[in-house]
């Protein structure tokens, strides 16, 4: 009997030793499994039913099914339960809840320090891609400060001095056909941007100064059905360019028009935008899987349309995409994560948590190795 207890005790000791060894190993792995590169994909207005539509409305396996970690965020803005895209994106880009309409500024309209600015200071390069104008609320919140989102000319005037090295999307008119007569394409060019307003280019050269601008439409890019392969091509080009930075990069890619389809309660438009976005997520995941140092995050600023996949006339085998509002809703939003640090994005938390988790992962490592 005594021997039995003794050996049980001995076994316990060994296990304790094992687990303490295991703890040390895990800590070591954690330190080493920080990402160097971030691909942050935002589906504007993309709630869980929108994500579900990308699973139900295609024959291929959706990219969403490739993520090992999923979380949920509360997207409420500083004073309103239902956010707009400006406050929603500023929560991601600056870690602060602010008022609806605010671009990179706090509740008192004071400028915030953006994630792109912080990462640039650490030597990383930054890219922004959107299917709206690049000066629209979501992408704007990653490079500009404005008290109102509708001031797209003011927002455009801040691009050349921003921390952005690559951008692609619409919004040309806010640079070169302005009410004040100024031409900010000239300012871009004077600040090392190579500009192409016709098409995305590949094999872009990289050095400490090179920057690229692809403002390809006067205002928004066309809807997915008329846009061709823009979102995927721009993402491929950006990844190829940014990946030449040995210090790493931050790339934000927005499926902007998922939101617009929701506002217009247009299910076909919505599904086509979701499938376009889904394909681009697949590209990002392929890159990250090969690369090993890239964190891919997919989420949304809020849900739009109160979209749901209900049963058509009670037939539980026939989906009927339906909407409950022409505006946004307060439903919690899924966060999908893949790559080093992905496990940190599981759980239920505030939208500002995205910024804080990213910054803690990207903090320069102060521990001596
Ligand atoms: Mg947007
Ligand atoms: Zn919206």
CSV table of N, CA, C and O in Angstrom, one decimal, residues 244-293:
chain,number,residue,atom,x,y,z
A,244,UNK,N,9.1,42.7,-49.4
A,244,UNK,CA,10.5,43.0,-49.6
A,244,UNK,C,11.1,43.8,-48.5
A,244,UNK,O,12.3,44.0,-48.4
A,245,UNK,N,10.2,44.3,-47.6
A,245,UNK,CA,10.7,45.0,-46.4
A,245,UNK,C,11.1,43.9,-45.3
A,245,UNK,O,10.2,43.2,-44.8
A,246,UNK,N,12.4,43.9,-45.0
A,246,UNK,CA,12.9,42.9,-44.1
A,246,UNK,C,12.3,43.1,-42.7
A,246,UNK,O,12.3,42.1,-41.9
A,247,UNK,N,11.8,44.3,-42.4
A,247,UNK,CA,11.3,44.5,-41.0
A,247,UNK,C,9.8,44.1,-40.9
A,247,UNK,O,9.3,44.1,-39.8
A,248,UNK,N,9.2,43.7,-42.0
A,248,UNK,CA,7.8,43.3,-41.9
A,248,UNK,C,6.9,44.4,-42.5
A,248,UNK,O,7.3,45.4,-42.9
A,249,UNK,N,5.6,44.1,-42.4
A,249,UNK,CA,4.6,45.0,-43.0
A,249,UNK,C,3.2,44.8,-42.3
A,249,UNK,O,2.9,43.9,-41.6
A,250,UNK,N,2.4,45.9,-42.6
A,250,UNK,CA,1.0,45.9,-42.2
A,250,UNK,C,0.2,46.2,-43.5
A,250,UNK,O,0.4,47.2,-44.1
A,251,UNK,N,-0.8,45.3,-43.8
A,251,UNK,CA,-1.6,45.5,-45.0
A,251,UNK,C,-3.1,45.4,-44.6
A,251,UNK,O,-3.5,44.4,-44.1
A,252,UNK,N,-3.8,46.4,-44.9
A,252,UNK,CA,-5.3,46.4,-44.6
A,252,UNK,C,-6.0,46.3,-46.0
A,252,UNK,O,-5.7,47.1,-46.9
A,253,UNK,N,-6.9,45.3,-46.1
A,253,UNK,CA,-7.6,45.1,-47.3
A,253,UNK,C,-9.1,45.1,-47.0
A,253,UNK,O,-9.6,44.4,-46.1
A,254,UNK,N,-9.8,46.0,-47.6
A,254,UNK,CA,-11.3,46.2,-47.3
A,254,UNK,C,-12.2,45.7,-48.4
A,254,UNK,O,-12.0,46.2,-49.6
A,255,UNK,N,-13.1,44.8,-48.1
A,255,UNK,CA,-14.2,44.5,-49.0
A,255,UNK,C,-15.3,45.6,-48.7
A,255,UNK,O,-16.2,45.3,-47.9
A,256,UNK,N,-15.2,46.8,-49.3
A,256,UNK,CA,-16.0,47.9,-48.8
A,256,UNK,C,-17.5,47.8,-49.2
A,256,UNK,O,-18.3,48.3,-48.4
A,257,UNK,N,-17.8,47.1,-50.3
A,257,UNK,CA,-19.1,47.2,-50.8
A,257,UNK,C,-20.1,46.1,-50.2
A,257,UNK,O,-21.3,46.1,-50.6
A,258,UNK,N,-19.6,45.3,-49.4
A,258,UNK,CA,-20.5,44.3,-48.7
A,258,UNK,C,-21.5,45.2,-47.9
A,258,UNK,O,-22.7,44.9,-47.8
A,259,UNK,N,-21.0,46.3,-47.3
A,259,UNK,CA,-21.8,47.2,-46.6
A,259,UNK,C,-22.9,47.9,-47.5
A,259,UNK,O,-24.0,48.0,-47.1
A,260,UNK,N,-22.4,48.3,-48.7
A,260,UNK,CA,-23.4,49.0,-49.6
A,260,UNK,C,-24.5,48.0,-50.1
A,260,UNK,O,-25.6,48.5,-50.2
A,261,UNK,N,-24.1,46.8,-50.3
A,261,UNK,CA,-25.1,45.8,-50.6
A,261,UNK,C,-26.1,45.6,-49.5
A,261,UNK,O,-27.3,45.5,-49.7
A,262,UNK,N,-25.6,45.6,-48.3
A,262,UNK,CA,-26.5,45.5,-47.1
A,262,UNK,C,-27.5,46.7,-47.0
A,262,UNK,O,-28.7,46.6,-46.8
A,263,UNK,N,-26.9,47.9,-47.2
A,263,UNK,CA,-27.7,49.1,-47.1
A,263,UNK,C,-28.9,49.1,-48.2
A,263,UNK,O,-30.0,49.6,-47.9
A,264,UNK,N,-28.5,48.5,-49.3
A,264,UNK,CA,-29.6,48.5,-50.4
A,264,UNK,C,-30.4,47.2,-50.4
A,264,UNK,O,-31.2,47.0,-51.3
A,265,UNK,N,-30.2,46.4,-49.3
A,265,UNK,CA,-30.9,45.2,-49.2
A,265,UNK,C,-30.9,44.3,-50.4
A,265,UNK,O,-31.9,43.8,-50.8
A,266,UNK,N,-29.7,44.2,-51.0
A,266,UNK,CA,-29.6,43.6,-52.3
A,266,UNK,C,-28.7,42.3,-52.1
A,266,UNK,O,-27.5,42.3,-52.1
A,267,UNK,N,-29.4,41.2,-52.1
A,267,UNK,CA,-28.8,39.9,-51.7
A,267,UNK,C,-27.8,39.4,-52.7
A,267,UNK,O,-26.7,39.0,-52.4
A,268,UNK,N,-28.1,39.6,-54.0
A,268,UNK,CA,-27.1,39.1,-55.1
A,268,UNK,C,-25.9,39.9,-55.0
A,268,UNK,O,-24.8,39.4,-55.2
A,269,UNK,N,-26.0,41.3,-54.9
A,269,UNK,CA,-24.9,42.2,-54.8
A,269,UNK,C,-24.0,41.7,-53.6
A,269,UNK,O,-22.8,41.6,-53.7
A,270,UNK,N,-24.7,41.5,-52.5
A,270,UNK,CA,-24.0,41.1,-51.2
A,270,UNK,C,-23.2,39.8,-51.4
A,270,UNK,O,-22.0,39.7,-51.1
A,271,UNK,N,-23.8,38.8,-52.0
A,271,UNK,CA,-23.2,37.5,-52.2
A,271,UNK,C,-22.0,37.6,-53.1
A,271,UNK,O,-20.9,37.1,-52.9
A,272,UNK,N,-22.1,38.4,-54.2
A,272,UNK,CA,-21.0,38.6,-55.1
A,272,UNK,C,-19.8,39.3,-54.5
A,272,UNK,O,-18.7,39.0,-54.7
A,273,UNK,N,-20.2,40.3,-53.6
A,273,UNK,CA,-19.1,41.0,-52.9
A,273,UNK,C,-18.4,40.0,-51.9
A,273,UNK,O,-17.2,40.1,-51.7
A,274,UNK,N,-19.2,39.2,-51.2
A,274,UNK,CA,-18.7,38.2,-50.2
A,274,UNK,C,-17.8,37.2,-50.9
A,274,UNK,O,-16.7,36.9,-50.4
A,275,UNK,N,-18.2,36.8,-52.1
A,275,UNK,CA,-17.3,35.8,-52.8
A,275,UNK,C,-16.0,36.4,-53.3
A,275,UNK,O,-15.0,35.7,-53.3
A,276,UNK,N,-16.1,37.6,-53.7
A,276,UNK,CA,-14.9,38.3,-54.1
A,276,UNK,C,-13.9,38.5,-52.9
A,276,UNK,O,-12.7,38.3,-53.0
A,277,UNK,N,-14.5,38.9,-51.8
A,277,UNK,CA,-13.7,39.0,-50.6
A,277,UNK,C,-13.2,37.7,-50.1
A,277,UNK,O,-12.0,37.6,-49.7
A,278,UNK,N,-14.0,36.7,-50.2
A,278,UNK,CA,-13.6,35.3,-49.8
A,278,UNK,C,-12.4,34.8,-50.6
A,278,UNK,O,-11.4,34.3,-50.0
A,279,UNK,N,-12.4,35.1,-51.9
A,279,UNK,CA,-11.2,34.7,-52.7
A,279,UNK,C,-10.0,35.4,-52.3
A,279,UNK,O,-8.9,34.8,-52.3
A,280,UNK,N,-10.1,36.7,-51.9
A,280,UNK,CA,-8.9,37.5,-51.5
A,280,UNK,C,-8.4,37.0,-50.2
A,280,UNK,O,-7.2,37.0,-50.0
A,281,UNK,N,-9.3,36.6,-49.3
A,281,UNK,CA,-8.9,36.0,-48.0
A,281,UNK,C,-8.1,34.8,-48.3
A,281,UNK,O,-7.0,34.5,-47.6
A,282,UNK,N,-8.5,34.0,-49.3
A,282,UNK,CA,-7.8,32.8,-49.7
A,282,UNK,C,-6.3,33.1,-50.1
A,282,UNK,O,-5.4,32.4,-49.7
A,283,UNK,N,-6.1,34.1,-50.8
A,283,UNK,CA,-4.8,34.6,-51.2
A,283,UNK,C,-3.9,34.9,-50.0
A,283,UNK,O,-2.8,34.5,-50.0
A,284,UNK,N,-4.5,35.6,-49.1
A,284,UNK,CA,-3.8,36.0,-47.9
A,284,UNK,C,-3.4,34.8,-47.1
A,284,UNK,O,-2.3,34.7,-46.6
A,285,UNK,N,-4.3,33.8,-47.0
A,285,UNK,CA,-4.0,32.6,-46.2
A,285,UNK,C,-2.9,31.8,-46.9
A,285,UNK,O,-2.1,31.2,-46.3
A,286,UNK,N,-3.0,31.7,-48.2
A,286,UNK,CA,-1.9,31.0,-49.0
A,286,UNK,C,-0.6,31.6,-48.7
A,286,UNK,O,0.4,30.9,-48.5
A,287,UNK,N,-0.5,33.0,-48.8
A,287,UNK,CA,0.7,33.7,-48.5
A,287,UNK,C,1.2,33.4,-47.1
A,287,UNK,O,2.4,33.1,-46.9
A,288,UNK,N,0.3,33.5,-46.1
A,288,UNK,CA,0.7,33.3,-44.7
A,288,UNK,C,1.1,31.9,-44.4
A,288,UNK,O,2.1,31.7,-43.7
A,289,UNK,N,0.5,30.9,-45.0
A,289,UNK,CA,0.8,29.5,-44.8
A,289,UNK,C,2.3,29.3,-45.3
A,289,UNK,O,3.1,28.6,-44.6
A,290,UNK,N,2.6,29.8,-46.5
A,290,UNK,CA,4.0,29.6,-47.0
A,290,UNK,C,5.0,30.4,-46.2
A,290,UNK,O,6.1,30.0,-46.0
A,291,UNK,N,4.6,31.6,-45.7
A,291,UNK,CA,5.5,32.5,-45.1
A,291,UNK,C,5.9,32.2,-43.7
A,291,UNK,O,7.0,32.3,-43.3
A,292,UNK,N,4.8,31.8,-42.9
A,292,UNK,CA,5.1,31.4,-41.5
A,292,UNK,C,5.3,32.5,-40.5
A,292,UNK,O,5.2,32.3,-39.3
A,293,UNK,N,5.4,33.8,-41.0
A,293,UNK,CA,5.6,34.9,-40.0
A,293,UNK,C,4.5,35.9,-40.2
A,293,UNK,O,4.5,37.0,-39.7
